[in-house]
Amino acid sequence: MRIATWNVNSIGARLPRLIPWLEETAPDIVALQETKCAAGAFPYLPVQALGYEALAAGDGRWNGVAILSKLGITDPVVDLPGHPEARLASARCGLLHVTSVYVPNGRSVDDPHYTYKLDWLATLCAGLDSVDPAEPRVIMGDFNVAPTDDDVWDIKAFAGSTHVTPAERAAVQALLDWGLIDLPARPGKGEHPFSYWDYRAGMFHKDLGMRIDLVLATKSVRVSDAYVDREARKGKLPSDHAPVVVDIDL
DNA sequence: ATGTCATCTTAGAGATGA
């Protein structure tokens, strides 16, 4: 069984790349982020034609998350208590419980959005209190947090920045402490499995990226392979994120 | 490392966010 997460940076703009990618990669379940698409405007028909049921949450202009599943979608949830933005979609897909997250960016450490980011992550973690960590579950998406210094191209360039602060890392660590494992993925190039590269300044071609798209899974999810699909970041009109693809058994 | 990209407003360049 194959699962994947991909911040597509607008599903409308990316559909011409998403559809062939789904055909070639053939994941059973995909978590999408930054669809930038109202739930009612989601391209259900093109993904249904490939055998996927879709659960979409969307504000319209910003944010937006979705789950595509060939294994069914039951118990859908598309909000996080007290946080109205469309940044979470959750459902049971066959035997696996799946959550797609688009964690707030934070902007800068002195911005109210940074506090909002920490609160959002804490609320996500608190929601797991009523969940059994023995059950097969994945929480995957754009966490906007680089868990370790090796997850950015140069930690010195991030002095004073978001994505690398102890508080953000502690918020992700709390999820791991609950019972999730940050699945290590093979890099597409170089030593680091970066999943995001800024569009500007040739960052992608210099492999100056960040690992901020994470697949967190409970231990009953057995992993046979995991990789960053760097090919999907190449070529014409890519997203600024690459998909992370994970092959699993339950 | 602020050099790009996507979207919306409101009809074409600017604001916003990443």
PDB file of C-alpha atoms (C1' of nucleotides) in Angstrom:
ATOM      1  CA  MET A   1       0.000   0.000   0.000  1.00  0.00           C
ATOM      2  CA  ARG A   2       1.344   3.407  -1.005  1.00  0.00           C
ATOM      3  CA  ILE A   3       0.615   6.721   0.711  1.00  0.00           C
ATOM      4  CA  ALA A   4       1.907  10.192  -0.078  1.00  0.00           C
ATOM      5  CA  THR A   5       1.766  13.811   0.993  1.00  0.00           C
ATOM      6  CA  TRP A   6       2.174  16.806  -1.299  1.00  0.00           C
ATOM      7  CA  ASN A   7       1.798  20.535  -0.846  1.00  0.00           C
ATOM      8  CA  VAL A   8       0.640  21.345  -4.378  1.00  0.00           C
ATOM      9  CA  ASN A   9       0.514  25.169  -4.012  1.00  0.00           C
ATOM     10  CA  SER A  10      -2.904  25.466  -5.685  1.00  0.00           C
ATOM     11  CA  ILE A  11      -4.651  22.384  -6.990  1.00  0.00           C
ATOM     12  CA  GLY A  12      -6.105  24.473  -9.797  1.00  0.00           C
ATOM     13  CA  ALA A  13      -2.692  25.515 -11.050  1.00  0.00           C
ATOM     14  CA  ARG A  14      -1.206  22.062 -10.401  1.00  0.00           C
ATOM     15  CA  LEU A  15      -3.894  19.772 -11.796  1.00  0.00           C
ATOM     16  CA  PRO A  16      -2.036  19.305 -15.112  1.00  0.00           C
ATOM     17  CA  ARG A  17       0.865  17.922 -13.078  1.00  0.00           C
ATOM     18  CA  LEU A  18      -1.100  16.190 -10.313  1.00  0.00           C
ATOM     19  CA  ILE A  19      -3.131  13.965 -12.644  1.00  0.00           C
ATOM     20  CA  PRO A  20      -0.170  12.379 -14.489  1.00  0.00           C
ATOM     21  CA  TRP A  21       1.704  12.115 -11.199  1.00  0.00           C
ATOM     22  CA  LEU A  22      -1.202  10.132  -9.693  1.00  0.00           C
ATOM     23  CA  GLU A  23      -1.224   7.845 -12.728  1.00  0.00           C
ATOM     24  CA  GLU A  24       2.519   7.192 -12.608  1.00  0.00           C
ATOM     25  CA  THR A  25       2.969   6.970  -8.864  1.00  0.00           C
ATOM     26  CA  ALA A  26      -0.316   5.217  -8.164  1.00  0.00           C
ATOM     27  CA  PRO A  27      -0.631   6.011  -4.454  1.00  0.00           C
ATOM     28  CA  ASP A  28      -3.608   4.522  -2.626  1.00  0.00           C
ATOM     29  CA  ILE A  29      -3.938   7.554  -0.371  1.00  0.00           C
ATOM     30  CA  VAL A  30      -2.703  11.125  -0.887  1.00  0.00           C
ATOM     31  CA  ALA A  31      -2.749  14.025   1.552  1.00  0.00           C
ATOM     32  CA  LEU A  32      -2.773  17.365  -0.251  1.00  0.00           C
ATOM     33  CA  GLN A  33      -2.075  20.825   1.145  1.00  0.00           C
ATOM     34  CA  GLU A  34      -2.417  24.389  -0.074  1.00  0.00           C
ATOM     35  CA  THR A  35      -5.129  23.423  -2.497  1.00  0.00           C
ATOM     36  CA  LYS A  36      -6.236  27.113  -2.443  1.00  0.00           C
ATOM     37  CA  CYS A  37      -9.645  25.909  -3.487  1.00  0.00           C
ATOM     38  CA  ALA A  38     -13.089  26.088  -1.885  1.00  0.00           C
ATOM     39  CA  ALA A  39     -14.413  22.630  -0.974  1.00  0.00           C
ATOM     40  CA  GLY A  40     -17.204  22.950  -3.525  1.00  0.00           C
ATOM     41  CA  ALA A  41     -14.784  23.896  -6.289  1.00  0.00           C
ATOM     42  CA  PHE A  42     -12.471  20.929  -5.721  1.00  0.00           C
ATOM     43  CA  PRO A  43     -11.741  18.936  -8.922  1.00  0.00           C
ATOM     44  CA  TYR A  44     -13.598  15.824  -7.763  1.00  0.00           C
ATOM     45  CA  LEU A  45     -14.319  14.476 -11.232  1.00  0.00           C
ATOM     46  CA  PRO A  46     -10.724  14.243 -12.512  1.00  0.00           C
ATOM     47  CA  VAL A  47      -9.585  12.358  -9.403  1.00  0.00           C
ATOM     48  CA  GLN A  48     -12.692  10.158  -9.351  1.00  0.00           C
ATOM     49  CA  ALA A  49     -11.806   9.143 -12.888  1.00  0.00           C
ATOM     50  CA  LEU A  50      -8.583   7.713 -11.450  1.00  0.00           C
ATOM     51  CA  GLY A  51     -10.432   5.816  -8.741  1.00  0.00           C
ATOM     52  CA  TYR A  52     -10.110   8.229  -5.835  1.00  0.00           C
ATOM     53  CA  GLU A  53     -12.693   9.373  -3.369  1.00  0.00           C
ATOM     54  CA  ALA A  54     -11.876  12.868  -2.153  1.00  0.00           C
ATOM     55  CA  LEU A  55     -12.380  14.773   1.081  1.00  0.00           C
ATOM     56  CA  ALA A  56     -11.649  18.472   0.686  1.00  0.00           C
ATOM     57  CA  ALA A  57     -11.617  21.429   3.062  1.00  0.00           C
ATOM     58  CA  GLY A  58     -11.101  24.860   1.582  1.00  0.00           C
ATOM     59  CA  ASP A  59     -11.331  28.563   2.301  1.00  0.00           C
ATOM     60  CA  GLY A  60     -10.945  29.567  -1.303  1.00  0.00           C
ATOM     61  CA  ARG A  61      -7.981  31.833  -1.645  1.00  0.00           C
ATOM     62  CA  TRP A  62      -5.630  30.513   1.022  1.00  0.00           C
ATOM     63  CA  ASN A  63      -4.893  27.231   2.758  1.00  0.00           C
ATOM     64  CA  GLY A  64      -7.010  24.235   1.831  1.00  0.00           C
ATOM     65  CA  VAL A  65      -6.310  20.542   2.418  1.00  0.00           C
ATOM     66  CA  ALA A  66      -7.639  17.303   1.003  1.00  0.00           C
ATOM     67  CA  ILE A  67      -7.390  13.531   1.166  1.00  0.00           C
ATOM     68  CA  LEU A  68      -7.622  11.329  -1.911  1.00  0.00           C
ATOM     69  CA  SER A  69      -8.290   7.669  -1.221  1.00  0.00           C
ATOM     70  CA  LYS A  70      -8.783   4.516  -3.260  1.00  0.00           C
ATOM     71  CA  LEU A  71      -9.665   2.701  -0.045  1.00  0.00           C
ATOM     72  CA  GLY A  72     -12.741   4.689   0.908  1.00  0.00           C
ATOM     73  CA  ILE A  73     -13.320   7.698   3.136  1.00  0.00           C
ATOM     74  CA  THR A  74     -15.310   7.366   6.350  1.00  0.00           C
ATOM     75  CA  ASP A  75     -15.590   9.467   9.511  1.00  0.00           C
ATOM     76  CA  PRO A  76     -14.543  12.680   7.743  1.00  0.00           C
ATOM     77  CA  VAL A  77     -13.396  15.628   9.862  1.00  0.00           C
ATOM     78  CA  VAL A  78     -12.416  18.952   8.346  1.00  0.00           C
ATOM     79  CA  ASP A  79     -11.780  21.255  11.261  1.00  0.00           C
ATOM     80  CA  LEU A  80      -9.657  21.711  14.315  1.00  0.00           C
ATOM     81  CA  PRO A  81     -11.452  23.023  17.425  1.00  0.00           C
ATOM     82  CA  GLY A  82     -11.122  26.793  17.721  1.00  0.00           C
ATOM     83  CA  HIS A  83      -9.202  27.106  14.442  1.00  0.00           C
ATOM     84  CA  PRO A  84     -11.538  27.928  11.564  1.00  0.00           C
ATOM     85  CA  GLU A  85      -8.999  27.989   8.739  1.00  0.00           C
ATOM     86  CA  ALA A  86      -9.004  24.998   6.381  1.00  0.00           C
ATOM     87  CA  ARG A  87      -5.789  23.376   7.555  1.00  0.00           C
ATOM     88  CA  LEU A  88      -6.861  19.859   8.545  1.00  0.00           C
ATOM     89  CA  ALA A  89      -8.692  17.000   6.875  1.00  0.00           C
ATOM     90  CA  SER A  90      -9.003  13.662   8.578  1.00  0.00           C
ATOM     91  CA  ALA A  91     -10.679  10.379   7.713  1.00  0.00           C
ATOM     92  CA  ARG A  92     -10.548   6.631   7.990  1.00  0.00           C
ATOM     93  CA  CYS A  93      -9.310   5.090   4.737  1.00  0.00           C
ATOM     94  CA  GLY A  94      -9.797   1.375   5.053  1.00  0.00           C
ATOM     95  CA  LEU A  95      -7.709   0.173   7.996  1.00  0.00           C
ATOM     96  CA  LEU A  96      -5.672   3.366   8.202  1.00  0.00           C
ATOM     97  CA  HIS A  97      -6.652   6.625   9.840  1.00  0.00           C
ATOM     98  CA  VAL A  98      -5.280   9.528   7.830  1.00  0.00           C
ATOM     99  CA  THR A  99      -4.867  13.218   8.638  1.00  0.00           C
ATOM    100  CA  SER A 100      -3.676  15.844   6.144  1.00  0.00           C
ATOM    101  CA  VAL A 101      -2.281  18.952   7.853  1.00  0.00           C
ATOM    102  CA  TYR A 102      -1.195  22.339   6.658  1.00  0.00           C
ATOM    103  CA  VAL A 103       0.393  23.844   9.748  1.00  0.00           C
ATOM    104  CA  PRO A 104       0.410  27.668   9.882  1.00  0.00           C
ATOM    105  CA  ASN A 105       3.627  29.203   8.592  1.00  0.00           C
ATOM    106  CA  GLY A 106       4.259  31.460  11.570  1.00  0.00           C
ATOM    107  CA  ARG A 107       5.742  34.227   9.425  1.00  0.00           C
ATOM    108  CA  SER A 108       8.203  35.560  12.042  1.00  0.00           C
ATOM    109  CA  VAL A 109       8.755  34.847  15.718  1.00  0.00           C
ATOM    110  CA  ASP A 110       7.412  38.272  16.740  1.00  0.00           C
ATOM    111  CA  ASP A 111       4.254  37.886  14.629  1.00  0.00           C
ATOM    112  CA  PRO A 112       0.945  36.825  16.217  1.00  0.00           C
ATOM    113  CA  HIS A 113       0.828  34.146  13.515  1.00  0.00           C
ATOM    114  CA  TYR A 114       3.761  32.421  15.215  1.00  0.00           C
ATOM    115  CA  THR A 115       1.807  32.082  18.457  1.00  0.00           C
ATOM    116  CA  TYR A 116      -1.137  30.874  16.403  1.00  0.00           C
ATOM    117  CA  LYS A 117       1.107  28.242  14.835  1.00  0.00           C
ATOM    118  CA  LEU A 118       2.197  26.910  18.225  1.00  0.00           C
ATOM    119  CA  ASP A 119      -1.390  26.905  19.454  1.00  0.00           C
ATOM    120  CA  TRP A 120      -2.538  25.081  16.321  1.00  0.00           C
ATOM    121  CA  LEU A 121       0.047  22.344  16.853  1.00  0.00           C
ATOM    122  CA  ALA A 122      -0.835  22.050  20.536  1.00  0.00           C
ATOM    123  CA  THR A 123      -4.515  21.660  19.630  1.00  0.00           C
ATOM    124  CA  LEU A 124      -3.643  18.985  17.080  1.00  0.00           C
ATOM    125  CA  CYS A 125      -1.739  17.082  19.757  1.00  0.00           C
ATOM    126  CA  ALA A 126      -4.472  17.528  22.373  1.00  0.00           C
ATOM    127  CA  GLY A 127      -6.922  15.942  19.954  1.00  0.00           C
ATOM    128  CA  LEU A 128      -4.941  12.706  20.190  1.00  0.00           C
ATOM    129  CA  ASP A 129      -5.733  12.321  23.889  1.00  0.00           C
ATOM    130  CA  SER A 130      -8.811  10.286  23.046  1.00  0.00           C
ATOM    131  CA  VAL A 131      -7.029   8.163  20.412  1.00  0.00           C
ATOM    132  CA  ASP A 132      -5.273   4.829  20.867  1.00  0.00           C
ATOM    133  CA  PRO A 133      -1.649   5.098  19.639  1.00  0.00           C
ATOM    134  CA  ALA A 134      -1.670   1.363  18.923  1.00  0.00           C
ATOM    135  CA  GLU A 135      -4.026   1.854  15.986  1.00  0.00           C
ATOM    136  CA  PRO A 136      -2.651   2.398  12.480  1.00  0.00           C
ATOM    137  CA  ARG A 137      -2.628   6.134  11.894  1.00  0.00           C
ATOM    138  CA  VAL A 138      -0.687   8.678   9.888  1.00  0.00           C
ATOM    139  CA  ILE A 139      -0.581  12.438  10.244  1.00  0.00           C
ATOM    140  CA  MET A 140       1.138  13.866   7.215  1.00  0.00           C
ATOM    141  CA  GLY A 141       1.502  17.172   5.501  1.00  0.00           C
ATOM    142  CA  ASP A 142       3.292  20.479   5.488  1.00  0.00           C
ATOM    143  CA  PHE A 143       4.297  21.004   9.115  1.00  0.00           C
ATOM    144  CA  ASN A 144       6.271  24.186   8.434  1.00  0.00           C
ATOM    145  CA  VAL A 145       8.776  22.921  11.009  1.00  0.00           C
ATOM    146  CA  ALA A 146      12.260  21.542  10.329  1.00  0.00           C
ATOM    147  CA  PRO A 147      12.650  19.005  13.159  1.00  0.00           C
ATOM    148  CA  THR A 148      16.467  19.086  13.276  1.00  0.00           C
ATOM    149  CA  ASP A 149      19.289  21.354  12.131  1.00  0.00           C
ATOM    150  CA  ASP A 150      20.028  18.856   9.351  1.00  0.00           C
ATOM    151  CA  ASP A 151      16.577  19.525   7.942  1.00  0.00           C
ATOM    152  CA  VAL A 152      17.592  22.933   6.559  1.00  0.00           C
ATOM    153  CA  TRP A 153      20.372  23.688   4.095  1.00  0.00           C
ATOM    154  CA  ASP A 154      22.265  25.932   6.511  1.00  0.00           C
ATOM    155  CA  ILE A 155      21.143  26.366  10.078  1.00  0.00           C
ATOM    156  CA  LYS A 156      23.124  29.607  10.315  1.00  0.00           C
ATOM    157  CA  ALA A 157      20.856  31.137   7.677  1.00  0.00           C
ATOM    158  CA  PHE A 158      17.889  30.489   9.990  1.00  0.00           C
ATOM    159  CA  ALA A 159      19.112  32.441  13.020  1.00  0.00           C
ATOM    160  CA  GLY A 160      16.072  34.176  14.464  1.00  0.00           C
ATOM    161  CA  SER A 161      13.707  32.580  11.956  1.00  0.00           C
ATOM    162  CA  THR A 162      10.626  30.459  12.313  1.00  0.00           C
ATOM    163  CA  HIS A 163      10.579  26.735  11.382  1.00  0.00           C
ATOM    164  CA  VAL A 164      13.613  25.910  13.537  1.00  0.00           C
ATOM    165  CA  THR A 165      12.819  27.355  16.969  1.00  0.00           C
ATOM    166  CA  PRO A 166      12.865  25.135  20.080  1.00  0.00           C
ATOM    167  CA  ALA A 167       9.171  25.852  20.674  1.00  0.00           C
ATOM    168  CA  GLU A 168       8.162  24.700  17.185  1.00  0.00           C
ATOM    169  CA  ARG A 169      10.323  21.599  17.445  1.00  0.00           C
ATOM    170  CA  ALA A 170       8.903  20.842  20.895  1.00  0.00           C
ATOM    171  CA  ALA A 171       5.394  21.052  19.448  1.00  0.00           C
ATOM    172  CA  VAL A 172       6.297  18.403  16.854  1.00  0.00           C
ATOM    173  CA  GLN A 173       8.159  16.362  19.466  1.00  0.00           C
ATOM    174  CA  ALA A 174       4.954  16.249  21.525  1.00  0.00           C
ATOM    175  CA  LEU A 175       3.325  14.394  18.641  1.00  0.00           C
ATOM    176  CA  LEU A 176       6.215  11.917  18.610  1.00  0.00           C
ATOM    177  CA  ASP A 177       5.999  11.525  22.357  1.00  0.00           C
ATOM    178  CA  TRP A 178       2.341  10.597  21.978  1.00  0.00           C
ATOM    179  CA  GLY A 179       3.325   7.688  19.762  1.00  0.00           C
ATOM    180  CA  LEU A 180       4.073   8.875  16.250  1.00  0.00           C
ATOM    181  CA  ILE A 181       7.289   8.164  14.336  1.00  0.00           C
ATOM    182  CA  ASP A 182       8.783  10.702  11.915  1.00  0.00           C
ATOM    183  CA  LEU A 183       9.390   8.366   8.973  1.00  0.00           C
ATOM    184  CA  PRO A 184      12.814   8.829   7.386  1.00  0.00           C
ATOM    185  CA  ALA A 185      12.654   9.237   3.610  1.00  0.00           C
ATOM    186  CA  ARG A 186      15.329   8.649   1.007  1.00  0.00           C
ATOM    187  CA  PRO A 187      16.461  11.963  -0.493  1.00  0.00           C
ATOM    188  CA  GLY A 188      15.967  12.624  -4.192  1.00  0.00           C
ATOM    189  CA  LYS A 189      19.451  14.123  -4.361  1.00  0.00           C
ATOM    190  CA  GLY A 190      22.243  14.901  -1.930  1.00  0.00           C
ATOM    191  CA  GLU A 191      22.344  13.905   1.710  1.00  0.00           C
ATOM    192  CA  HIS A 192      19.146  15.476   2.964  1.00  0.00           C
ATOM    193  CA  PRO A 193      15.578  14.449   2.133  1.00  0.00           C
ATOM    194  CA  PHE A 194      14.460  18.023   1.567  1.00  0.00           C
ATOM    195  CA  SER A 195      10.861  18.432   0.451  1.00  0.00           C
ATOM    196  CA  TYR A 196      10.658  22.194  -0.083  1.00  0.00           C
ATOM    197  CA  TRP A 197      12.792  24.645  -2.027  1.00  0.00           C
ATOM    198  CA  ASP A 198      12.007  28.325  -2.454  1.00  0.00           C
ATOM    199  CA  TYR A 199      11.111  29.267  -6.008  1.00  0.00           C
ATOM    200  CA  ARG A 200      13.590  32.117  -5.900  1.00  0.00           C
ATOM    201  CA  ALA A 201      17.306  32.336  -6.473  1.00  0.00           C
ATOM    202  CA  GLY A 202      17.777  28.897  -7.979  1.00  0.00           C
ATOM    203  CA  MET A 203      17.364  27.277  -4.579  1.00  0.00           C
ATOM    204  CA  PHE A 204      16.086  24.003  -6.009  1.00  0.00           C
ATOM    205  CA  HIS A 205      18.977  23.497  -8.407  1.00  0.00           C
ATOM    206  CA  LYS A 206      21.458  24.195  -5.613  1.00  0.00           C
ATOM    207  CA  ASP A 207      19.523  21.800  -3.364  1.00  0.00           C
ATOM    208  CA  LEU A 208      19.135  24.551  -0.761  1.00  0.00           C
ATOM    209  CA  GLY A 209      15.942  23.169   0.705  1.00  0.00           C
ATOM    210  CA  MET A 210      14.119  22.227   3.857  1.00  0.00           C
ATOM    211  CA  ARG A 211      12.511  19.055   5.181  1.00  0.00           C
ATOM    212  CA  ILE A 212       9.188  20.377   6.417  1.00  0.00           C
ATOM    213  CA  ASP A 213       6.777  17.903   4.799  1.00  0.00           C
ATOM    214  CA  LEU A 214       6.556  15.044   7.251  1.00  0.00           C
ATOM    215  CA  VAL A 215       4.865  11.666   7.445  1.00  0.00           C
ATOM    216  CA  LEU A 216       4.235  10.765  11.066  1.00  0.00           C
ATOM    217  CA  ALA A 217       2.944   7.255  11.696  1.00  0.00           C
ATOM    218  CA  THR A 218       2.111   5.029  14.624  1.00  0.00           C
ATOM    219  CA  LYS A 219       4.326   1.974  15.097  1.00  0.00           C
ATOM    220  CA  SER A 220       1.762  -0.465  13.718  1.00  0.00           C
ATOM    221  CA  VAL A 221       2.369   1.115  10.304  1.00  0.00           C
ATOM    222  CA  ARG A 222       5.174  -1.000   8.809  1.00  0.00           C
ATOM    223  CA  VAL A 223       7.313   0.913   6.342  1.00  0.00           C
ATOM    224  CA  SER A 224       8.989  -0.818   3.398  1.00  0.00           C
ATOM    225  CA  ASP A 225      10.206   2.316   1.579  1.00  0.00           C
ATOM    226  CA  ALA A 226       9.955   6.090   1.769  1.00  0.00           C
ATOM    227  CA  TYR A 227      11.330   8.687  -0.631  1.00  0.00           C
ATOM    228  CA  VAL A 228      11.109  12.283  -1.744  1.00  0.00           C
ATOM    229  CA  ASP A 229       9.864  12.471  -5.325  1.00  0.00           C
ATOM    230  CA  ARG A 230      12.255  15.169  -6.457  1.00  0.00           C
ATOM    231  CA  GLU A 231      11.276  14.636 -10.095  1.00  0.00           C
ATOM    232  CA  ALA A 232       7.915  16.223  -9.327  1.00  0.00           C
ATOM    233  CA  ARG A 233       9.686  19.453  -8.326  1.00  0.00           C
ATOM    234  CA  LYS A 234      11.418  19.716 -11.710  1.00  0.00           C
ATOM    235  CA  GLY A 235      10.273  21.061 -15.041  1.00  0.00           C
ATOM    236  CA  LYS A 236       7.527  23.430 -15.970  1.00  0.00           C
ATOM    237  CA  LEU A 237       5.330  25.109 -13.362  1.00  0.00           C
ATOM    238  CA  PRO A 238       6.088  22.867 -10.387  1.00  0.00           C
ATOM    239  CA  SER A 239       4.883  23.327  -6.829  1.00  0.00           C
ATOM    240  CA  ASP A 240       7.616  24.601  -4.517  1.00  0.00           C
ATOM    241  CA  HIS A 241       7.206  21.332  -2.574  1.00  0.00           C
ATOM    242  CA  ALA A 242       7.987  17.776  -3.667  1.00  0.00           C
ATOM    243  CA  PRO A 243       5.781  14.840  -2.680  1.00  0.00           C
ATOM    244  CA  VAL A 244       6.898  12.429   0.020  1.00  0.00           C
ATOM    245  CA  VAL A 245       5.903   8.868  -0.901  1.00  0.00           C
ATOM    246  CA  VAL A 246       5.778   6.001   1.608  1.00  0.00           C
ATOM    247  CA  ASP A 247       5.139   2.304   0.998  1.00  0.00           C
ATOM    248  CA  ILE A 248       3.583   0.595   3.984  1.00  0.00           C
ATOM    249  CA  ASP A 249       1.961  -2.572   5.285  1.00  0.00           C
ATOM    250  CA  LEU A 250      -0.555  -2.714   8.085  1.00  0.00           C
TER     251      LEU A 250
ATOM    252  C1'  DA B   1      19.648  34.591  -0.141  1.00  0.00           C
ATOM    253  C1'  DT B   2      13.060  38.590  -1.096  1.00  0.00           C
ATOM    254  C1'  DG B   3      15.923  36.895  -7.447  1.00  0.00           C
ATOM    255  C1'  DT B   4       9.133  33.361  -7.949  1.00  0.00           C
ATOM    256  C1'  DC B   5       4.691  31.951  -8.010  1.00  0.00           C
ATOM    257  C1'  DA B   6      -0.492  31.991  -7.226  1.00  0.00           C
ATOM    258  C1'  DT B   7      -4.546  34.489  -6.084  1.00  0.00           C
ATOM    259  C1'  DC B   8      -7.814  38.258  -5.751  1.00  0.00           C
ATOM    260  C1'  DT B   9      -9.368  42.814  -6.853  1.00  0.00           C
ATOM    261  C1'  DT B  10     -11.776  44.536 -10.564  1.00  0.00           C
ATOM    262  C1'  DA B  11      -9.884  45.133 -16.038  1.00  0.00           C
ATOM    263  C1'  DG B  12      -4.121  45.550 -15.289  1.00  0.00           C
ATOM    264  C1'  DA B  13      -0.815  46.534 -11.843  1.00  0.00           C
ATOM    265  C1'  DG B  14      -0.642  46.083  -6.924  1.00  0.00           C
ATOM    266  C1'  DA B  15      -1.388  43.679  -2.458  1.00  0.00           C
ATOM    267  C1'  DT B  16      -0.849  39.516   0.040  1.00  0.00           C
ATOM    268  C1'  DG B  17       1.115  35.239   1.496  1.00  0.00           C
ATOM    269  C1'  DA B  18       4.456  31.641   1.159  1.00  0.00           C
TER     270       DA B  18
END
